Amino acid sequence: MKQIQIRAYGKINLCLDVLRRLENGYHEVEMVMQQILLHDNVSVKWKEPAIGENLHGKDIDIEVSTNRPWLPRDERNLAYKAAALMAELYGSGRQGKIRIDIKKRIPVAAGLAGGSGNGAAVIHALNALWELGLDVSELCSIGQQLGSDIPFSIMGQAKTNMDLGLSRDPMAAHCAVARGTGTDLEPLSKGLRSHLILTKPPIGVSTAEAYQGLRLDQIKERPDIEELVDALAKKRFKTIQKNMVNVLENFTLTRYPNVMHTKHKVQSLLKKNPVLMSGSGPTIFALCRNREEAQIACEALKAYYKETFWTRTTC
C-alpha cells in the first residue's frame, strides 16, 4: 500500500470583478486569489488487490471517509469526482483501491474553496502515487474539468506541500490572478502577508444564484487589478486596501441580510481594517495588523458565529 498526506489550503479573494455574461451562461471574471493557512488534511492511499480480492466489479474502487458524517462520500463529493476522473484518464491497466480520508477544518460552502482544495489534493496525490510525472499546468488542466477553483488550489498546494516536489514549478504559487471563467491563471511571485480572521454566518449561498442575480449595469465600484498586483509586489497596503472590492457583494449582501449583518459586525469590531466577502459568500474576512488583534477579534466574533477562525496568508 502507498499513502500520501496533503494539506489542502483554503483561499480568499482579495478582489473579484465580473466583467460580462457569456453566451454559454458563464461569466467572464477577473480576480486575485490568495492562499491561507487554514486547511483540511487529505490522506490518499493506493492499494493493489490481493489475489482473489473483490473490487466490487471495478478495476479501481474508490472510497471516501470524513470527520463530517453529513458530507456526501459518493459522486457528489469533489474528492471522489477527482479520483474518478484520474482513474478514467490514467487508470488503464491498473487495479486497486483508492482510499481518501478528509479531516475538515475549512467551513463547507463558505467561498473558501474547501471542497475544491480536497479535489485538488486527490489529483496531486494520485499524480505522486501513480508516478505520472505531471507538472502543475497539466494538473490544472485536469482540475478545471471539475471546478473553477480547483486549478488555483492545485497551484497553492504545489507551492506549499514540499513533499510533492513541485514547489519550483513556474505555475506553483500562493497568489494568482484569475481571468476568463476563473481558470486562466497568472501566478504572482508576491502575494499578501497578513494575519486575518474569517467568520461564516450559519447559511449557505449558491454561487450560481449570486452570478445570475448580479446586475452588471448597477455595479458602481470595481477593483483595478493591475494596480492591486503592483501594490502587492511593492507592499503598498493602502493601495491594496483600496482595491479590495468584491462585486458579488452587490447581490449577496442584499439577498442575504445575515451576510450584510455579519460584515457590519466585523467592521464595527475592527474599525478601519479591510473587510470583504470571499467568493460568492457567505464568509466575511478581515485583515488584521498582527496576530494578537486577529486572536482577540476571533474570540469576540465566536460569541455570534461558531465558524470563526484566525489564521494568516501564505507567502
Coordinates of C-alpha atoms in Angstrom, one line a residue:
M1 CA 0.0 0.0 0.0
K2 CA 1.2 3.5 -0.9
Q3 CA 0.0 6.6 1.0
I4 CA 0.4 10.3 0.9
Q5 CA -0.9 13.2 3.1
I6 CA -1.6 16.6 1.6
R7 CA -2.6 19.9 3.3
A8 CA -5.5 21.3 1.3
Y9 CA -5.4 25.0 2.0
G10 CA -8.3 27.4 1.7
K11 CA -8.3 30.7 -0.2
I12 CA -9.7 34.2 -0.1
N13 CA -10.4 36.6 -2.9
L14 CA -8.5 39.8 -2.4
C15 CA -10.8 41.2 -5.2
L16 CA -13.4 39.8 -7.5
D17 CA -14.7 41.6 -10.6
V18 CA -17.4 40.2 -13.0
L19 CA -16.9 41.7 -16.5
R20 CA -19.7 40.3 -18.6
R21 CA -22.1 37.4 -19.0
L22 CA -21.0 34.9 -21.7
E23 CA -23.3 33.3 -24.3
N24 CA -22.9 29.9 -22.6
G25 CA -24.3 31.2 -19.4
Y26 CA -21.0 31.5 -17.6
H27 CA -19.4 34.9 -16.6
E28 CA -16.0 36.4 -17.5
V29 CA -14.3 37.3 -14.3
E30 CA -11.0 38.9 -13.1
M31 CA -9.9 38.4 -9.6
V32 CA -6.9 37.9 -7.3
M33 CA -6.9 34.7 -5.2
Q34 CA -4.7 34.3 -2.1
Q35 CA -3.9 31.1 -0.3
I36 CA -4.4 31.0 3.5
L37 CA -3.0 28.7 6.2
L38 CA -6.4 27.3 7.3
H39 CA -6.5 23.9 5.7
D40 CA -8.0 20.4 5.6
N41 CA -5.8 17.3 5.8
V42 CA -6.4 14.8 2.9
S43 CA -4.9 11.4 3.1
V44 CA -4.9 9.2 0.0
K45 CA -4.0 5.5 -0.1
W46 CA -3.5 3.3 -3.2
K47 CA -3.6 -0.4 -2.6
E48 CA -3.3 -3.0 -5.3
P49 CA -5.6 -6.0 -4.7
A50 CA -4.5 -9.3 -3.1
I51 CA -5.1 -12.4 -5.1
G52 CA -8.8 -13.1 -5.3
E53 CA -9.8 -9.8 -3.6
N54 CA -13.2 -8.4 -4.7
L55 CA -13.2 -4.9 -6.1
H56 CA -17.0 -4.8 -6.5
G57 CA -16.7 -5.4 -10.2
K58 CA -14.4 -2.4 -10.8
D59 CA -10.8 -2.2 -11.8
I60 CA -10.4 0.8 -9.4
D61 CA -12.6 1.1 -6.4
I62 CA -13.0 4.5 -4.6
E63 CA -13.9 5.1 -1.0
V64 CA -14.2 8.4 0.8
S65 CA -14.3 9.0 4.6
T66 CA -14.5 12.2 6.5
N67 CA -14.8 13.6 10.0
R68 CA -18.0 15.4 8.9
P69 CA -20.5 12.5 8.7
W70 CA -23.2 14.6 6.9
L71 CA -20.9 15.3 4.0
P72 CA -21.6 13.1 0.8
R73 CA -19.0 10.4 0.2
D74 CA -20.0 9.5 -3.3
E75 CA -20.1 11.2 -6.7
R76 CA -21.4 14.4 -5.1
N77 CA -18.0 14.9 -3.3
L78 CA -15.3 16.7 -5.3
A79 CA -12.6 14.4 -3.9
Y80 CA -14.5 11.4 -5.1
K81 CA -15.0 13.1 -8.5
A82 CA -11.3 13.9 -8.7
A83 CA -10.4 10.2 -8.0
A84 CA -12.9 9.0 -10.6
L85 CA -11.5 11.5 -13.3
M86 CA -7.9 10.5 -12.6
A87 CA -8.9 6.8 -12.8
E88 CA -10.6 7.5 -16.2
L89 CA -7.6 9.4 -17.5
Y90 CA -4.7 7.3 -16.1
G91 CA -6.2 4.2 -14.6
S92 CA -5.9 2.0 -17.7
G93 CA -4.1 -1.2 -16.8
R94 CA -4.4 -0.5 -13.1
Q95 CA -6.3 -2.5 -10.5
G96 CA -6.7 -1.4 -6.9
K97 CA -8.4 0.7 -4.3
I98 CA -8.2 4.5 -3.7
R99 CA -9.0 5.3 -0.1
I100 CA -9.5 9.0 0.7
D101 CA -9.8 10.3 4.2
I102 CA -10.6 14.0 4.7
K103 CA -10.1 15.9 8.0
K104 CA -12.2 19.0 7.5
R105 CA -11.4 22.3 9.2
I106 CA -12.4 24.7 6.4
P107 CA -16.2 25.6 6.6
V108 CA -18.3 23.9 4.0
A109 CA -20.0 26.0 1.2
A110 CA -18.2 29.1 2.5
G111 CA -16.5 30.7 -0.5
L112 CA -13.1 29.4 0.7
A113 CA -12.5 26.6 -1.8
G114 CA -12.7 23.9 0.9
G115 CA -14.2 21.2 -1.4
S116 CA -12.1 22.4 -4.3
G117 CA -9.0 22.0 -2.2
N118 CA -9.9 18.4 -1.4
G119 CA -10.4 17.6 -5.1
A120 CA -7.0 19.3 -5.9
A121 CA -5.3 17.2 -3.2
V122 CA -6.6 14.0 -4.7
I123 CA -5.3 14.9 -8.1
H124 CA -1.9 15.7 -6.6
A125 CA -1.9 12.5 -4.6
L126 CA -2.6 10.2 -7.5
N127 CA -0.1 12.0 -9.7
A128 CA 2.5 11.1 -7.0
L129 CA 1.3 7.7 -6.0
W130 CA 1.0 6.5 -9.7
E131 CA 4.3 8.3 -10.6
L132 CA 2.7 10.1 -13.5
G133 CA 5.2 12.9 -13.5
L134 CA 2.6 15.6 -14.5
D135 CA 3.6 19.2 -14.0
V136 CA 1.4 21.9 -12.4
S137 CA -0.1 23.2 -15.7
E138 CA -1.1 19.6 -16.6
L139 CA -2.7 19.1 -13.2
C140 CA -4.6 22.4 -13.5
S141 CA -6.0 21.3 -16.9
I142 CA -7.3 18.2 -15.2
G143 CA -8.7 20.2 -12.3
Q144 CA -10.6 22.7 -14.4
Q145 CA -12.8 19.9 -15.7
L146 CA -14.2 19.6 -12.2
G147 CA -14.5 23.2 -11.0
S148 CA -13.1 26.7 -11.4
D149 CA -11.4 26.9 -8.0
I150 CA -9.6 23.6 -8.3
P151 CA -6.7 24.9 -10.5
F152 CA -5.7 27.6 -8.1
S153 CA -5.9 25.1 -5.2
I154 CA -3.5 22.8 -7.2
M155 CA -1.1 25.8 -7.7
G156 CA -1.1 26.6 -4.0
Q157 CA -0.8 23.0 -2.8
A158 CA 2.2 22.5 -5.2
K159 CA 3.9 25.6 -3.7
T160 CA 3.3 24.7 0.0
N161 CA 3.4 20.9 0.1
M162 CA 7.1 20.4 -0.4
D163 CA 6.9 16.6 -0.5
L164 CA 5.2 16.8 -3.9
G165 CA 8.4 18.1 -5.4
L166 CA 6.6 20.8 -7.4
S167 CA 7.3 23.9 -5.4
R168 CA 9.7 25.3 -8.0
D169 CA 7.3 24.7 -10.9
P170 CA 6.7 28.1 -12.7
M171 CA 2.9 27.7 -12.0
A172 CA 3.2 26.9 -8.3
A173 CA 2.1 30.0 -6.3
H174 CA 0.5 31.2 -3.2
C175 CA -1.3 34.0 -5.1
A176 CA -2.6 34.4 -8.6
V177 CA -4.7 36.5 -11.0
A178 CA -7.6 34.5 -12.4
R179 CA -9.3 35.5 -15.6
G180 CA -11.8 34.1 -18.1
T181 CA -14.1 31.8 -16.2
G182 CA -11.6 31.7 -13.4
T183 CA -9.3 29.0 -14.7
D184 CA -6.9 31.2 -16.8
L185 CA -4.3 31.7 -14.0
E186 CA -1.3 34.0 -13.8
P187 CA 0.9 33.1 -10.8
L188 CA 2.2 36.1 -8.8
S189 CA 5.6 35.9 -7.1
K190 CA 4.4 38.4 -4.4
G191 CA 1.2 37.8 -2.5
L192 CA -0.2 39.3 0.6
R193 CA 1.4 38.8 4.0
S194 CA -1.2 39.4 6.7
H195 CA -3.0 37.9 9.7
L196 CA -6.7 37.7 9.3
I197 CA -10.0 36.4 10.7
L198 CA -12.7 34.5 8.9
T199 CA -16.3 34.3 10.1
K200 CA -19.1 32.4 8.4
P201 CA -22.8 33.0 9.3
P202 CA -24.9 29.8 9.5
I203 CA -26.3 29.9 6.0
G204 CA -25.2 28.8 2.5
V205 CA -25.0 30.9 -0.6
S206 CA -25.4 29.5 -4.1
T207 CA -22.6 30.6 -6.3
A208 CA -24.7 30.1 -9.4
E209 CA -27.5 32.2 -7.9
A210 CA -25.1 35.0 -7.0
Y211 CA -23.7 35.2 -10.5
Q212 CA -27.1 35.0 -12.2
G213 CA -28.6 37.6 -9.8
L214 CA -25.9 40.1 -10.2
R215 CA -26.9 43.2 -12.1
L216 CA -23.8 44.2 -14.1
D217 CA -25.2 47.6 -15.1
Q218 CA -25.6 48.5 -11.4
I219 CA -22.1 47.9 -10.3
K220 CA -20.7 51.3 -9.1
E221 CA -17.2 50.2 -7.8
R222 CA -14.7 47.8 -9.3
P223 CA -11.2 46.8 -8.4
D224 CA -8.2 47.9 -10.5
I225 CA -6.4 44.5 -11.0
E226 CA -3.2 45.9 -12.4
E227 CA -2.9 48.4 -9.6
L228 CA -3.5 45.7 -7.0
V229 CA -0.9 43.4 -8.4
D230 CA 1.6 46.2 -8.5
A231 CA 0.7 47.1 -4.9
L232 CA 1.2 43.5 -3.8
A233 CA 4.7 43.5 -5.3
K234 CA 5.6 46.8 -3.7
K235 CA 3.8 46.1 -0.4
R236 CA 1.7 49.2 -0.6
F237 CA -1.0 48.4 1.9
K238 CA -3.2 51.4 1.3
T239 CA -3.4 50.7 -2.4
I240 CA -4.1 47.0 -1.7
Q241 CA -6.9 48.0 0.6
K242 CA -8.4 50.5 -1.9
N243 CA -8.7 47.7 -4.5
M244 CA -10.2 45.0 -2.2
V245 CA -13.5 45.1 -3.9
N246 CA -15.8 42.1 -4.5
V247 CA -18.6 43.0 -6.9
L248 CA -20.6 39.9 -5.9
E249 CA -21.3 41.7 -2.6
N250 CA -23.8 43.8 -4.7
F251 CA -26.0 40.7 -4.8
T252 CA -25.2 38.6 -1.8
L253 CA -25.3 41.4 0.8
T254 CA -28.7 42.5 -0.5
R255 CA -30.2 39.0 -1.0
Y256 CA -28.9 37.6 2.4
P257 CA -29.3 40.2 5.1
N258 CA -27.5 37.9 7.5
V259 CA -24.3 38.2 5.4
M260 CA -24.6 42.0 5.4
H261 CA -25.1 42.0 9.2
T262 CA -22.0 39.8 9.6
K263 CA -19.9 42.2 7.6
H264 CA -21.2 45.2 9.6
K265 CA -20.4 43.3 12.8
V266 CA -16.8 42.7 11.7
Q267 CA -16.4 46.3 10.5
S268 CA -17.7 47.6 13.9
L269 CA -15.2 45.4 15.7
L270 CA -12.1 46.1 13.6
K271 CA -12.9 49.8 12.6
K272 CA -10.6 50.7 9.7
N273 CA -9.3 47.3 8.9
P274 CA -10.1 46.0 5.4
V275 CA -13.3 43.7 5.5
L276 CA -14.5 41.8 2.5
M277 CA -16.7 38.8 1.4
S278 CA -14.8 35.9 -0.1
G279 CA -16.1 34.5 -3.3
S280 CA -19.9 34.5 -3.5
G281 CA -20.0 34.3 0.3
P282 CA -21.2 33.9 2.9
T283 CA -17.8 34.1 4.6
I284 CA -16.6 37.5 5.6
F285 CA -12.9 38.1 6.3
A286 CA -10.9 40.9 7.7
L287 CA -7.1 41.7 7.5
C288 CA -5.5 42.3 10.9
R289 CA -2.4 44.2 11.9
N290 CA -0.9 41.4 13.9
R291 CA -1.6 38.0 15.5
E292 CA -2.9 39.5 18.8
E293 CA -5.5 41.6 17.0
A294 CA -6.7 38.6 15.0
Q295 CA -7.0 36.4 18.1
I296 CA -8.9 39.0 20.1
A297 CA -11.3 39.6 17.2
C298 CA -11.8 35.9 16.7
E299 CA -12.8 35.3 20.3
A300 CA -15.3 38.2 20.2
L301 CA -16.9 37.0 17.0
K302 CA -17.2 33.4 18.1
A303 CA -19.9 34.6 20.5
Y304 CA -22.0 35.2 17.4
Y305 CA -20.7 32.8 14.8
K306 CA -19.4 29.4 15.7
E307 CA -17.4 29.0 12.5
T308 CA -14.9 31.8 13.2
F309 CA -11.2 31.4 12.7
W310 CA -8.0 33.4 12.9
T311 CA -5.2 32.5 10.5
R312 CA -2.8 34.2 8.1
T313 CA -2.0 34.2 4.4
T314 CA 0.8 32.0 3.0
C315 CA 3.5 33.7 1.0

